[in-house]
Amino acid sequence: MDLDVFVTAHHAEWDRLDHLLRRGRRLTGAEADELVALYQRTATHLSLIQSSAPDPMLTGRLTQLVARARSTVTGARRASWRDAARFLTAGFPAAMYRTRHWWVPTALLSIAVAALIGWWIATHPEVQSAIAAPSELREMTRPGGQYEAYYSSHPAASFAAQVWTNNAQAAAMCLVLGAFLCFPVIWILFLNMLNLGVGMGLMSSAGRLDTFLGLVLPHGLLELTAVFVAAGTGLRLGWTLIDPGPRPRRAALAQEGRAALGMAIGLALVLFVSGVIEGFVTPSGLPTWGRITIGIVAELAFLLYVYVVGGRAAREGEHGDVERADRSAELPTAA
């Protein structure tokens, strides 16, 4: 394509579109129809230039012109309760369902790593000695020691808020940092499993593994699942950067990134529930079986939400992305 000839043939249309956009709402009916037609033609022109004869200056001008025209044609839309309902009943569960092939293996592998670390520490006294002095280890693992006192060291409400904030930040970091080729996500996940494995190993070496699990499982089932979902989604986002599939890399990363940011909001709600359990149920006077039952019920409810609600939404074509009207215009590119 001869770019100079193309510009000469169409620059009058672009100037006319710019003129109509500057007039804002003072358009007649005929002028509004003309604006829509010029917007569609200019978007096609931009696509042709991008695929056949990319020119940075011209592409930048037309991209800005098309964006302004799209904003004028479609108008601004305010968020509503309908958007929140759609997010909770379709977008969020569908996004988790679609990424299950990433976070389920992540969960299984991570639990195996934590269990291996716990076994190594529990069966090797020299490793325990490297962690802390024997007197400090006894203080941590004794009845009423640091591991148990941790959950009742602060008022339940403030403790739940603190736990929720910390876990939500960790989940958000996993989601956002996945774009950096997965490595930060793996490191964050390893640190979490290391902490879990150390506690498991030390309490097991003191013969109090049942107490440790009774303290961790009520909130930990849901909390760790949310972290695994965040980590798996972050890894998927990183892999999208490496292998975008049939989509252009920019479009693929934009779609998966928007879904990941939406999941950060949804997982914050899930972690709020686990924080409430950790703040009010874990240190409560309920018997161990009662506290663990509450944790299991919360975990099963979450999995049903993902696999039943999310599976149905995914089969209906939901991807967890924002609605099409709220996305940036995606222009066709040459194969």
mmCIF file of C-alpha atoms in Angstrom, residues 100-264:
data_model
loop_
_atom_site.group_PDB
_atom_site.id
_atom_site.type_symbol
_atom_site.label_atom_id
_atom_site.label_comp_id
_atom_site.label_asym_id
_atom_site.label_seq_id
_atom_site.Cartn_x
_atom_site.Cartn_y
_atom_site.Cartn_z
ATOM 1 C CA ARG A 100 -8.452 -24.418 37.444
ATOM 2 C CA HIS A 101 -5.900 -26.301 35.337
ATOM 3 C CA TRP A 102 -3.307 -23.902 36.747
ATOM 4 C CA TRP A 103 -4.267 -23.466 40.387
ATOM 5 C CA VAL A 104 -5.276 -27.065 41.179
ATOM 6 C CA PRO A 105 -1.811 -28.461 40.246
ATOM 7 C CA THR A 106 -0.278 -25.446 42.006
ATOM 8 C CA ALA A 107 -2.199 -26.348 45.163
ATOM 9 C CA LEU A 108 -1.239 -30.029 45.062
ATOM 10 C CA LEU A 109 2.432 -29.318 44.417
ATOM 11 C CA SER A 110 2.575 -26.606 47.089
ATOM 12 C CA ILE A 111 0.980 -28.824 49.740
ATOM 13 C CA ALA A 112 3.441 -31.571 48.848
ATOM 14 C CA VAL A 113 6.338 -29.119 49.274
ATOM 15 C CA ALA A 114 5.010 -27.941 52.664
ATOM 16 C CA ALA A 115 4.542 -31.536 53.818
ATOM 17 C CA LEU A 116 8.055 -32.448 52.679
ATOM 18 C CA ILE A 117 9.552 -29.483 54.540
ATOM 19 C CA GLY A 118 7.537 -30.407 57.645
ATOM 20 C CA TRP A 119 8.700 -34.029 57.517
ATOM 21 C CA TRP A 120 12.334 -32.964 57.023
ATOM 22 C CA ILE A 121 12.256 -30.644 60.028
ATOM 23 C CA ALA A 122 10.354 -33.100 62.243
ATOM 24 C CA THR A 123 12.788 -35.964 61.574
ATOM 25 C CA HIS A 124 16.058 -34.041 61.698
ATOM 26 C CA PRO A 125 16.925 -32.567 65.118
ATOM 27 C CA GLU A 126 19.921 -30.758 63.633
ATOM 28 C CA VAL A 127 17.585 -28.796 61.364
ATOM 29 C CA GLN A 128 15.446 -27.852 64.365
ATOM 30 C CA SER A 129 18.563 -26.642 66.185
ATOM 31 C CA ALA A 130 19.431 -24.464 63.203
ATOM 32 C CA ILE A 131 16.019 -22.805 63.373
ATOM 33 C CA ALA A 132 16.113 -21.811 67.051
ATOM 34 C CA ALA A 133 17.595 -22.769 70.410
ATOM 35 C CA PRO A 134 15.927 -25.707 72.238
ATOM 36 C CA SER A 135 14.444 -23.378 74.870
ATOM 37 C CA GLU A 136 12.915 -21.185 72.181
ATOM 38 C CA LEU A 137 11.504 -24.222 70.392
ATOM 39 C CA ARG A 138 9.879 -25.429 73.622
ATOM 40 C CA GLU A 139 8.349 -21.989 74.164
ATOM 41 C CA MET A 140 6.890 -22.001 70.660
ATOM 42 C CA THR A 141 5.442 -25.521 70.753
ATOM 43 C CA ARG A 142 4.341 -25.988 74.381
ATOM 44 C CA PRO A 143 0.618 -25.871 75.316
ATOM 45 C CA GLY A 144 -0.317 -22.213 75.334
ATOM 46 C CA GLY A 145 2.961 -21.333 73.610
ATOM 47 C CA GLN A 146 3.562 -18.940 70.753
ATOM 48 C CA TYR A 147 1.878 -21.036 68.081
ATOM 49 C CA GLU A 148 -1.352 -21.230 70.067
ATOM 50 C CA ALA A 149 -1.194 -17.728 71.565
ATOM 51 C CA TYR A 150 -0.767 -16.185 68.120
ATOM 52 C CA TYR A 151 -4.458 -16.614 67.295
ATOM 53 C CA SER A 152 -5.661 -14.944 70.486
ATOM 54 C CA SER A 153 -2.946 -12.307 70.880
ATOM 55 C CA HIS A 154 -5.198 -9.478 69.666
ATOM 56 C CA PRO A 155 -8.932 -8.662 69.774
ATOM 57 C CA ALA A 156 -10.770 -10.837 67.264
ATOM 58 C CA ALA A 157 -11.987 -7.989 65.052
ATOM 59 C CA SER A 158 -8.605 -6.276 64.698
ATOM 60 C CA PHE A 159 -6.843 -9.617 64.242
ATOM 61 C CA ALA A 160 -9.272 -10.611 61.474
ATOM 62 C CA ALA A 161 -8.748 -7.248 59.742
ATOM 63 C CA GLN A 162 -4.968 -7.591 59.949
ATOM 64 C CA VAL A 163 -5.010 -11.149 58.614
ATOM 65 C CA TRP A 164 -7.366 -10.161 55.798
ATOM 66 C CA THR A 165 -5.174 -7.221 54.761
ATOM 67 C CA ASN A 166 -1.973 -9.298 54.746
ATOM 68 C CA ASN A 167 -3.507 -12.186 52.800
ATOM 69 C CA ALA A 168 -5.221 -9.893 50.300
ATOM 70 C CA GLN A 169 -1.909 -8.156 49.621
ATOM 71 C CA ALA A 170 -0.171 -11.504 49.078
ATOM 72 C CA ALA A 171 -2.895 -12.651 46.677
ATOM 73 C CA ALA A 172 -2.803 -9.368 44.754
ATOM 74 C CA MET A 173 0.989 -9.593 44.450
ATOM 75 C CA CYS A 174 0.696 -13.111 43.030
ATOM 76 C CA LEU A 175 -1.842 -11.909 40.468
ATOM 77 C CA VAL A 176 -0.020 -8.771 39.407
ATOM 78 C CA LEU A 177 3.560 -10.067 39.516
ATOM 79 C CA GLY A 178 2.643 -13.022 37.313
ATOM 80 C CA ALA A 179 3.304 -10.754 34.334
ATOM 81 C CA PHE A 180 7.032 -10.879 35.268
ATOM 82 C CA LEU A 181 7.498 -14.326 33.724
ATOM 83 C CA CYS A 182 6.120 -16.222 36.765
ATOM 84 C CA PHE A 183 9.257 -16.081 38.952
ATOM 85 C CA PRO A 184 7.985 -13.683 41.665
ATOM 86 C CA VAL A 185 4.837 -15.794 42.048
ATOM 87 C CA ILE A 186 6.865 -18.959 42.593
ATOM 88 C CA TRP A 187 8.977 -17.185 45.215
ATOM 89 C CA ILE A 188 5.959 -15.813 47.132
ATOM 90 C CA LEU A 189 4.312 -19.231 47.059
ATOM 91 C CA PHE A 190 7.477 -20.929 48.302
ATOM 92 C CA LEU A 191 7.764 -18.532 51.252
ATOM 93 C CA ASN A 192 4.182 -19.310 52.254
ATOM 94 C CA MET A 193 4.779 -23.050 52.054
ATOM 95 C CA LEU A 194 8.059 -22.687 53.944
ATOM 96 C CA ASN A 195 6.280 -20.974 56.849
ATOM 97 C CA LEU A 196 3.596 -23.647 56.867
ATOM 98 C CA GLY A 197 6.149 -26.457 56.686
ATOM 99 C CA VAL A 198 8.265 -25.046 59.530
ATOM 100 C CA GLY A 199 5.256 -24.795 61.836
ATOM 101 C CA MET A 200 4.109 -28.259 60.877
ATOM 102 C CA GLY A 201 7.555 -29.767 61.436
ATOM 103 C CA LEU A 202 8.225 -28.092 64.784
ATOM 104 C CA MET A 203 4.828 -28.942 66.240
ATOM 105 C CA SER A 204 5.124 -32.496 64.918
ATOM 106 C CA SER A 205 8.536 -32.907 66.585
ATOM 107 C CA ALA A 206 6.880 -31.897 69.871
ATOM 108 C CA GLY A 207 4.123 -34.474 69.393
ATOM 109 C CA ARG A 208 1.482 -31.783 68.875
ATOM 110 C CA LEU A 209 0.750 -32.026 65.152
ATOM 111 C CA ASP A 210 -2.953 -32.569 65.891
ATOM 112 C CA THR A 211 -3.062 -29.269 67.783
ATOM 113 C CA PHE A 212 -1.335 -27.479 64.927
ATOM 114 C CA LEU A 213 -3.775 -28.844 62.343
ATOM 115 C CA GLY A 214 -6.682 -27.983 64.624
ATOM 116 C CA LEU A 215 -5.499 -24.385 64.633
ATOM 117 C CA VAL A 216 -4.660 -24.113 60.928
ATOM 118 C CA LEU A 217 -7.390 -26.074 59.156
ATOM 119 C CA PRO A 218 -10.476 -24.030 60.175
ATOM 120 C CA HIS A 219 -9.307 -20.956 58.290
ATOM 121 C CA GLY A 220 -6.365 -22.395 56.371
ATOM 122 C CA LEU A 221 -8.390 -24.503 53.943
ATOM 123 C CA LEU A 222 -10.142 -21.491 52.438
ATOM 124 C CA GLU A 223 -7.216 -19.125 52.919
ATOM 125 C CA LEU A 224 -4.683 -21.367 51.189
ATOM 126 C CA THR A 225 -7.111 -22.181 48.392
ATOM 127 C CA ALA A 226 -7.487 -18.453 47.685
ATOM 128 C CA VAL A 227 -3.701 -18.055 47.670
ATOM 129 C CA PHE A 228 -3.357 -21.036 45.306
ATOM 130 C CA VAL A 229 -5.981 -19.552 42.972
ATOM 131 C CA ALA A 230 -4.092 -16.256 42.959
ATOM 132 C CA ALA A 231 -0.769 -17.988 42.354
ATOM 133 C CA GLY A 232 -2.150 -20.197 39.588
ATOM 134 C CA THR A 233 -3.753 -17.216 37.900
ATOM 135 C CA GLY A 234 -0.520 -15.262 38.181
ATOM 136 C CA LEU A 235 1.376 -18.139 36.593
ATOM 137 C CA ARG A 236 -1.172 -18.287 33.793
ATOM 138 C CA LEU A 237 -0.752 -14.561 33.230
ATOM 139 C CA GLY A 238 3.009 -14.986 33.033
ATOM 140 C CA TRP A 239 2.670 -17.861 30.594
ATOM 141 C CA THR A 240 0.339 -15.772 28.427
ATOM 142 C CA LEU A 241 3.217 -13.339 27.997
ATOM 143 C CA ILE A 242 5.430 -16.220 26.846
ATOM 144 C CA ASP A 243 2.840 -18.042 24.724
ATOM 145 C CA PRO A 244 -0.239 -15.917 23.861
ATOM 146 C CA GLY A 245 -1.654 -18.577 21.556
ATOM 147 C CA PRO A 246 -3.608 -17.414 18.471
ATOM 148 C CA ARG A 247 -4.287 -13.970 19.981
ATOM 149 C CA PRO A 248 -1.911 -11.039 19.527
ATOM 150 C CA ARG A 249 0.330 -10.846 22.616
ATOM 151 C CA ARG A 250 -0.947 -7.398 23.588
ATOM 152 C CA ALA A 251 -4.618 -8.426 23.285
ATOM 153 C CA ALA A 252 -4.056 -11.696 25.148
ATOM 154 C CA LEU A 253 -2.193 -10.002 27.988
ATOM 155 C CA ALA A 254 -4.859 -7.283 28.211
ATOM 156 C CA GLN A 255 -7.692 -9.817 28.417
ATOM 157 C CA GLU A 256 -5.992 -12.042 30.982
ATOM 158 C CA GLY A 257 -4.758 -9.018 32.937
ATOM 159 C CA ARG A 258 -8.260 -7.566 33.236
ATOM 160 C CA ALA A 259 -9.580 -10.928 34.414
ATOM 161 C CA ALA A 260 -6.718 -11.207 36.932
ATOM 162 C CA LEU A 261 -7.417 -7.770 38.384
ATOM 163 C CA GLY A 262 -11.072 -8.705 38.719
ATOM 164 C CA MET A 263 -10.041 -11.875 40.523
ATOM 165 C CA ALA A 264 -8.010 -9.786 42.964
#
